[in-house]
Coordinates of C-alpha atoms in Angstrom, one line a residue:
M245 CA -46.5 0.9 12.4
R246 CA -42.6 1.4 11.8
I247 CA -40.7 3.4 14.5
T248 CA -37.3 4.9 12.9
A249 CA -34.7 5.8 15.7
P250 CA -33.9 9.6 15.3
R251 CA -30.3 10.0 13.7
T252 CA -27.5 11.7 16.0
D253 CA -24.6 13.5 14.7
T254 CA -22.6 10.0 15.5
A255 CA -24.6 8.3 12.7
P256 CA -24.1 10.4 9.4
S257 CA -26.3 9.9 6.5
A258 CA -25.4 7.0 4.5
D259 CA -26.1 8.6 1.1
K260 CA -24.7 12.7 1.5
L261 CA -22.1 14.5 3.1
P262 CA -22.3 16.5 6.3
L263 CA -21.9 19.7 4.9
R264 CA -22.0 22.0 7.8
P265 CA -19.1 19.9 9.9
L266 CA -17.1 19.2 6.6
L267 CA -17.5 23.1 5.7
A268 CA -16.0 24.2 9.4
L269 CA -12.9 21.7 8.8
A270 CA -12.5 23.0 5.5
T271 CA -12.2 26.7 7.3
A272 CA -9.9 25.2 9.5
A273 CA -7.7 24.2 6.5
F274 CA -8.3 27.6 5.1
T275 CA -7.1 29.5 8.3
T276 CA -4.2 27.3 8.6
V277 CA -2.5 27.7 5.0
L278 CA -3.5 31.7 5.3
T279 CA -1.9 32.2 8.9
E280 CA 1.3 30.6 7.0
A281 CA 1.3 32.5 3.7
L282 CA 0.0 36.0 4.9
P283 CA 3.4 37.3 5.7
A284 CA 4.4 37.2 2.1
G285 CA 1.4 39.3 1.4
V286 CA 2.2 41.8 3.6
L287 CA 6.1 41.4 3.7
R288 CA 6.9 45.4 3.2
G289 CA 4.9 46.6 5.7
M290 CA 6.1 44.0 8.4
S291 CA 9.3 44.8 7.6
A292 CA 8.9 48.4 7.9
G293 CA 6.6 47.8 11.1
L294 CA 9.1 45.6 12.8
G295 CA 12.3 47.5 11.6
V296 CA 14.0 44.6 10.1
S297 CA 15.0 43.7 6.1
E298 CA 12.3 42.1 4.0
S299 CA 14.9 38.9 3.7
T300 CA 14.6 38.9 7.6
T301 CA 10.9 39.3 7.8
G302 CA 10.8 36.5 5.1
Q303 CA 12.0 34.0 7.8
L304 CA 8.4 34.3 9.4
V305 CA 7.1 31.8 6.8
T306 CA 10.2 29.7 7.4
V307 CA 9.9 29.9 11.3
Y308 CA 6.1 28.6 10.8
A309 CA 7.1 25.7 9.0
L310 CA 9.7 24.6 11.4
G311 CA 7.2 24.7 14.1
T312 CA 4.9 22.4 12.2
V313 CA 7.6 19.9 11.2
T314 CA 8.8 20.1 14.9
A315 CA 5.4 19.5 16.3
A316 CA 3.3 17.2 14.0
I317 CA 4.6 13.6 15.4
P318 CA 5.3 14.4 18.7
L319 CA 2.2 16.1 19.4
S320 CA 0.2 13.7 17.5
A321 CA 1.8 10.6 19.7
V322 CA 1.2 12.8 22.8
T323 CA -2.4 13.9 22.0
S324 CA -3.2 10.4 20.6
T325 CA -6.0 9.7 23.1
W326 CA -7.7 13.5 23.1
P327 CA -11.4 13.7 21.6
R328 CA -10.8 14.8 18.3
K329 CA -12.9 18.1 18.7
R330 CA -11.1 19.2 21.9
L331 CA -7.7 18.6 20.0
L332 CA -9.1 20.8 17.1
L333 CA -10.3 23.6 19.3
T334 CA -7.2 23.7 20.7
G335 CA -5.4 24.2 17.6
V336 CA -7.9 26.9 16.5
A337 CA -7.2 28.3 19.8
G338 CA -3.4 28.3 19.3
F339 CA -4.1 30.3 16.1
A340 CA -6.1 33.2 17.7
L341 CA -3.4 33.6 20.0
A342 CA -0.4 33.5 17.8
N343 CA -2.3 36.0 15.5
T344 CA -3.0 38.4 18.5
V345 CA 0.4 38.4 19.4
T346 CA 1.8 39.1 15.9
A347 CA -0.9 41.7 15.2
V348 CA 0.2 43.6 18.5
S349 CA 4.1 42.7 18.6
A350 CA 6.4 45.7 18.0
H351 CA 9.5 43.3 18.4
F352 CA 10.8 40.9 16.0
P353 CA 11.8 38.1 18.4
L354 CA 8.5 38.1 19.9
T355 CA 6.9 38.0 16.4
L356 CA 9.1 35.0 15.6
V357 CA 8.0 33.2 18.7
A358 CA 4.4 33.8 17.8
R359 CA 5.1 32.5 14.5
F360 CA 6.7 29.2 15.9
V361 CA 3.5 28.6 18.0
A362 CA 1.3 29.3 15.0
G363 CA 3.4 26.8 13.2
V364 CA 3.1 24.0 16.2
A365 CA -1.0 24.8 16.3
A366 CA -0.7 24.2 12.0
G367 CA 1.2 20.9 13.1
V368 CA -1.7 20.0 15.6
V369 CA -4.8 20.7 12.9
W370 CA -2.9 19.3 9.9
A371 CA -2.3 15.8 11.5
L372 CA -6.1 15.4 12.3
L373 CA -8.1 17.3 9.6
A374 CA -8.1 14.5 7.0
G375 CA -8.7 11.7 9.5
Y376 CA -11.6 13.8 11.3
A377 CA -13.3 14.3 7.4
R378 CA -13.0 10.6 7.1
R379 CA -14.8 9.8 10.2
V380 CA -17.7 12.1 10.3
A381 CA -18.7 11.1 6.4
P382 CA -20.0 8.0 5.3
D383 CA -17.5 5.2 4.4
H384 CA -18.4 5.5 0.6
L385 CA -18.0 9.2 0.6
R386 CA -15.0 9.6 2.4
G387 CA -12.9 10.7 -0.8
K388 CA -15.3 13.6 -1.4
A389 CA -15.2 14.7 2.3
T390 CA -11.4 14.8 2.2
A391 CA -11.8 16.8 -0.9
L392 CA -14.2 19.2 0.4
V393 CA -11.9 19.9 3.5
M394 CA -8.7 20.3 1.5
A395 CA -10.6 22.8 -0.8
G396 CA -9.5 25.1 2.1
I397 CA -5.7 25.2 0.9
P398 CA -6.2 26.5 -3.0
V399 CA -9.0 29.1 -1.6
A400 CA -6.6 30.4 0.9
L401 CA -3.9 30.7 -2.0
S402 CA -6.1 32.3 -4.5
L403 CA -8.5 34.5 -2.7
G404 CA -7.3 34.4 1.0
V405 CA -4.0 36.0 0.6
P406 CA -4.9 38.4 -2.0
A407 CA -7.8 39.5 0.3
G408 CA -5.1 39.9 3.4
T409 CA -2.7 41.7 1.3
F410 CA -5.4 44.4 -0.1
L411 CA -6.5 44.7 3.6
G412 CA -2.8 44.9 5.0
G413 CA -2.6 47.7 2.2
A414 CA -5.6 49.9 2.8
L415 CA -5.6 49.5 6.8
G416 CA -1.9 48.3 7.5
W417 CA -0.7 44.6 8.0
R418 CA -1.3 44.7 11.8
A419 CA -5.3 45.0 10.6
S420 CA -4.5 41.8 8.5
F421 CA -3.6 39.7 11.6
W422 CA -6.3 41.1 13.6
A423 CA -8.5 39.5 11.1
M424 CA -7.1 36.4 11.3
T425 CA -7.8 36.4 14.7
A426 CA -11.2 37.0 14.3
L427 CA -11.7 34.4 11.7
A428 CA -10.0 31.8 14.5
V429 CA -12.5 33.1 17.0
V430 CA -15.5 32.7 14.7
L431 CA -14.2 29.1 13.7
L432 CA -14.2 28.4 17.5
A433 CA -17.6 29.3 18.0
W434 CA -18.6 27.2 14.6
T435 CA -16.7 24.1 15.6
A436 CA -18.4 23.9 18.8
A437 CA -21.7 24.3 17.6
V438 CA -21.5 22.1 14.3
V439 CA -18.3 19.6 14.3
P440 CA -19.5 16.1 15.8
D441 CA -17.1 15.0 18.2
R442 CA -14.9 11.8 17.6
P443 CA -12.8 9.8 20.3
G444 CA -9.2 9.6 20.1
Q445 CA -7.1 6.1 20.4
P446 CA -7.9 4.3 23.4
R447 CA -4.5 3.9 25.7
G448 CA -2.1 1.3 24.8
G449 CA -3.9 1.1 21.2
R450 CA -1.8 3.8 19.3
I451 CA 0.8 2.3 16.6
P452 CA 4.2 3.8 17.1
V453 CA 5.5 5.9 14.2
R454 CA 8.3 3.4 13.2
R455 CA 5.6 0.7 12.9
T456 CA 3.0 3.1 10.9
L457 CA 6.0 3.7 8.2
A458 CA 6.6 0.1 7.6
L459 CA 2.9 -0.6 7.2
P460 CA 2.4 -1.7 3.0
G461 CA 1.9 1.4 1.2
V462 CA 2.8 4.1 3.6
A463 CA 6.4 4.6 2.8
S464 CA 5.4 5.1 -0.9
V465 CA 3.0 7.6 -0.3
M466 CA 5.8 9.3 1.7
V467 CA 7.8 9.2 -0.9
V468 CA 5.8 10.8 -3.4
T469 CA 4.7 13.3 -1.1
L470 CA 8.2 14.3 -0.5
V471 CA 9.2 14.5 -4.0
F472 CA 6.2 15.9 -5.3
V473 CA 6.0 19.0 -2.9
L474 CA 9.7 19.5 -3.5
A475 CA 9.2 19.8 -7.5
H476 CA 6.1 22.3 -6.8
T477 CA 8.1 24.3 -4.1
I478 CA 11.2 25.1 -6.1
L479 CA 9.0 26.3 -9.2
Y480 CA 6.4 28.0 -7.1
T481 CA 8.6 30.0 -4.5
Y482 CA 10.7 31.5 -7.4
I483 CA 7.9 31.9 -10.1
A484 CA 8.6 35.9 -9.9
A485 CA 11.9 35.1 -11.1
Y486 CA 11.0 32.9 -13.7
L487 CA 8.6 35.3 -15.3
A488 CA 10.9 38.0 -15.0
R489 CA 13.3 36.0 -17.0
L490 CA 10.6 35.9 -19.6
G491 CA 9.7 39.7 -19.5
L492 CA 6.7 39.1 -17.4
A493 CA 7.9 40.5 -14.1
D494 CA 4.5 42.7 -13.8
R495 CA 2.2 39.7 -14.5
V496 CA 2.9 37.5 -11.4
D497 CA -0.4 38.4 -9.8
A498 CA -2.3 37.2 -12.7
V499 CA -0.2 34.0 -13.3
L500 CA -0.8 33.4 -9.8
L501 CA -4.4 34.2 -10.3
V502 CA -4.6 31.5 -13.1
F503 CA -3.1 29.1 -10.7
G504 CA -5.2 29.3 -8.1
V505 CA -8.4 29.1 -10.2
A506 CA -6.8 25.9 -11.7
S507 CA -6.2 24.5 -8.6
V508 CA -9.8 25.0 -7.4
A509 CA -10.9 23.5 -10.5
G510 CA -8.4 20.3 -9.9
I511 CA -9.9 20.0 -6.3
W512 CA -13.2 19.9 -8.0
V513 CA -12.5 17.0 -10.7
V514 CA -10.6 14.8 -7.7
G515 CA -13.5 15.2 -5.5
A516 CA -15.7 13.9 -8.1
H517 CA -13.9 11.1 -8.9
I518 CA -11.3 10.1 -5.9
D519 CA -13.6 7.4 -4.2
R520 CA -13.4 5.2 -7.4
R521 CA -10.2 6.6 -9.1
L522 CA -7.6 7.5 -6.9
R523 CA -4.9 5.8 -8.5
V524 CA -5.6 7.1 -11.8
L525 CA -5.9 10.7 -10.4
M526 CA -2.7 10.5 -8.8
I527 CA -1.0 9.1 -12.4
A528 CA -2.8 11.8 -14.2
A529 CA -1.4 14.9 -11.8
A530 CA 2.0 13.7 -12.0
V531 CA 1.9 13.4 -15.8
L532 CA 0.0 16.7 -16.4
F533 CA 2.5 18.5 -13.9
A534 CA 5.1 17.5 -16.2
V535 CA 3.6 18.1 -19.7
A536 CA 3.2 21.6 -17.8
V537 CA 6.7 22.4 -16.5
T538 CA 7.9 21.1 -20.0
A539 CA 5.6 23.4 -21.8
L540 CA 6.6 26.4 -19.2
A541 CA 10.3 25.7 -20.0
L542 CA 9.9 25.1 -23.9
T543 CA 6.9 27.3 -25.0
P544 CA 6.1 30.8 -24.7
L545 CA 2.2 29.6 -23.5
V546 CA 2.8 30.7 -20.1
H547 CA -0.6 31.2 -18.9
V548 CA -1.7 27.8 -20.3
A549 CA 1.2 26.1 -18.8
V550 CA 0.5 27.4 -15.3
A551 CA -3.1 26.4 -15.6
L552 CA -2.0 22.9 -16.4
W553 CA 0.2 22.8 -13.3
G554 CA -2.7 24.5 -11.2
L555 CA -5.0 21.7 -12.3
A556 CA -2.5 18.9 -11.7
F557 CA -1.5 20.4 -8.3
G558 CA -4.8 21.5 -6.9
G559 CA -6.1 17.7 -5.9
V560 CA -2.8 16.7 -5.2
P561 CA -3.1 17.3 -1.0
T562 CA -6.3 15.4 -1.3
L563 CA -5.1 12.7 -3.2
L564 CA -2.1 12.2 -0.8
T565 CA -3.9 12.4 2.4
T566 CA -6.5 10.0 1.4
A567 CA -3.8 7.4 0.2
A568 CA -2.1 8.1 3.5
G569 CA -5.4 7.5 5.5
D570 CA -6.1 4.1 3.5
A571 CA -2.7 2.9 4.0
G572 CA -2.3 3.7 7.5
G573 CA -5.9 2.2 8.3
E574 CA -6.0 2.0 12.2
A575 CA -2.6 3.9 12.5
A576 CA -4.4 6.8 9.9
D577 CA -3.5 9.7 12.3
N578 CA 0.1 8.7 12.4
A579 CA 0.3 8.5 8.4
Q580 CA -1.0 11.9 8.3
A581 CA 1.2 13.0 11.0
L582 CA 4.2 11.8 9.1
L583 CA 2.7 13.2 5.8
V584 CA 2.0 16.7 7.5
T585 CA 6.0 16.6 8.7
L586 CA 7.7 15.4 5.2
W587 CA 5.2 18.2 3.3
N588 CA 6.7 20.9 5.0
A589 CA 10.0 19.6 5.2
A590 CA 9.7 19.3 1.4
M591 CA 8.4 23.3 1.3
A592 CA 11.6 24.3 3.3
G593 CA 13.6 22.4 1.5
G594 CA 12.5 23.5 -1.8
G595 CA 12.9 27.0 -0.7
V596 CA 16.7 26.2 0.0
A597 CA 17.2 24.3 -3.3
G598 CA 15.3 26.6 -5.5
G599 CA 17.5 29.4 -4.0
L600 CA 20.7 27.7 -4.8
L601 CA 19.7 26.9 -8.0
L602 CA 18.4 30.3 -8.9
D603 CA 21.8 31.6 -7.7
R604 CA 24.0 28.9 -9.6
L605 CA 22.1 28.1 -12.7
G606 CA 19.5 30.9 -13.4
A607 CA 15.9 31.0 -13.2
G608 CA 15.7 28.6 -16.6
S609 CA 17.0 25.7 -14.5
L610 CA 13.7 25.6 -12.1
P611 CA 11.2 24.3 -14.4
W612 CA 13.8 21.5 -15.8
S613 CA 14.8 20.5 -11.8
A614 CA 11.0 20.1 -11.2
L615 CA 10.9 17.8 -14.1
A616 CA 13.6 15.9 -12.9
L617 CA 11.8 15.3 -9.5
L618 CA 8.4 14.2 -11.0
V619 CA 9.9 11.5 -13.1
P620 CA 10.8 9.3 -9.9
A621 CA 7.6 10.4 -8.4
L622 CA 5.7 9.1 -11.3
V623 CA 7.6 5.8 -11.1
V624 CA 6.8 5.2 -7.5
V625 CA 3.1 6.0 -8.1
V626 CA 2.9 3.4 -11.0
A627 CA 4.9 0.8 -9.1
A628 CA 2.7 1.2 -6.0
R629 CA -0.4 -0.9 -7.6
A630 CA -0.8 -3.1 -4.8
H631 CA -0.6 -0.8 -1.7
G632 CA -0.4 3.0 -1.7
F633 CA -1.8 4.0 -4.8
P634 CA -4.1 0.5 -5.6
A635 CA -5.9 0.0 -8.6
A636 CA -8.8 -0.6 -6.1
R637 CA -9.4 1.2 -3.1
R638 CA -10.1 -0.8 0.5

């Protein structure tokens, strides 16, 4: 007689993804991105409700990013020994608290504080999501697991933000943030029920961040992250201004929908092939993005160019988080914290740089600036053949 030991949540099936916990982690990614971007969708209502200008209200997105940049690395260090599930639940609870305060606040300074707290929670959650996904999945499916979790990003941008904007228009902007609180509460219960716990690092076993950056391949991944996201943000943040230059000011929503749908397709392609072709996919993403911005600058095929851009960029978060985890090895959480910090720094920097370019050189400079940044990013990816973006993953 053959007796088979029962499976536990610490021993995932060797041939398939654990979908329930991964979908919960993907919802955490969705919640993080939607919490960050939602003020942009309800900007006018928030501005009127809080009694400040629209440009001032826009700083609610900036202060969120600052909270993430400030928190990701130090909190990753302080909480390195915490069980991963407790840390994830703490981060999601931070979203529930921050969005509740935002929904009830009548004072802009209090709302700023709430948004900063939400950014801190995002720093906690982003620093552990990719590593968590890798640790609940079988070794040979870690890339697919990361892709599934990162799918929460384009879904939030292509579906979540429009839905939140619609709800804000129908019931008022505060209703949108109450809905975010409800989502966070549901996610807390869902995570507690289906996500298996994983231990943190043993005391004294954590590798310092500076040593993590010195690991082979980590610096290459970080450079590509910084430059690639900077190129994307310069163009994406001011796409409305660029479209207005082309006489398409009333087509911004349609263009962004094309970008979102193409991004989801990009996630699917990456998820299907990342475990065997990470290097090829990263090179292809850089080349395709460069082709897209060149087409945007030189041709009237705006929707085609934006579709290529979305297809190229949709899988990039998955590619970079997977590459950072591979290069980081035992220090993968540190590598993810570095990546999160640089990603958000690039977003903040892209907003500033794009604004300066727009004011001084005009909207026509935006795609060319993105192209100028993509060239060195591609050079680093191609050069990092041994470590960072190797031909064969470990």
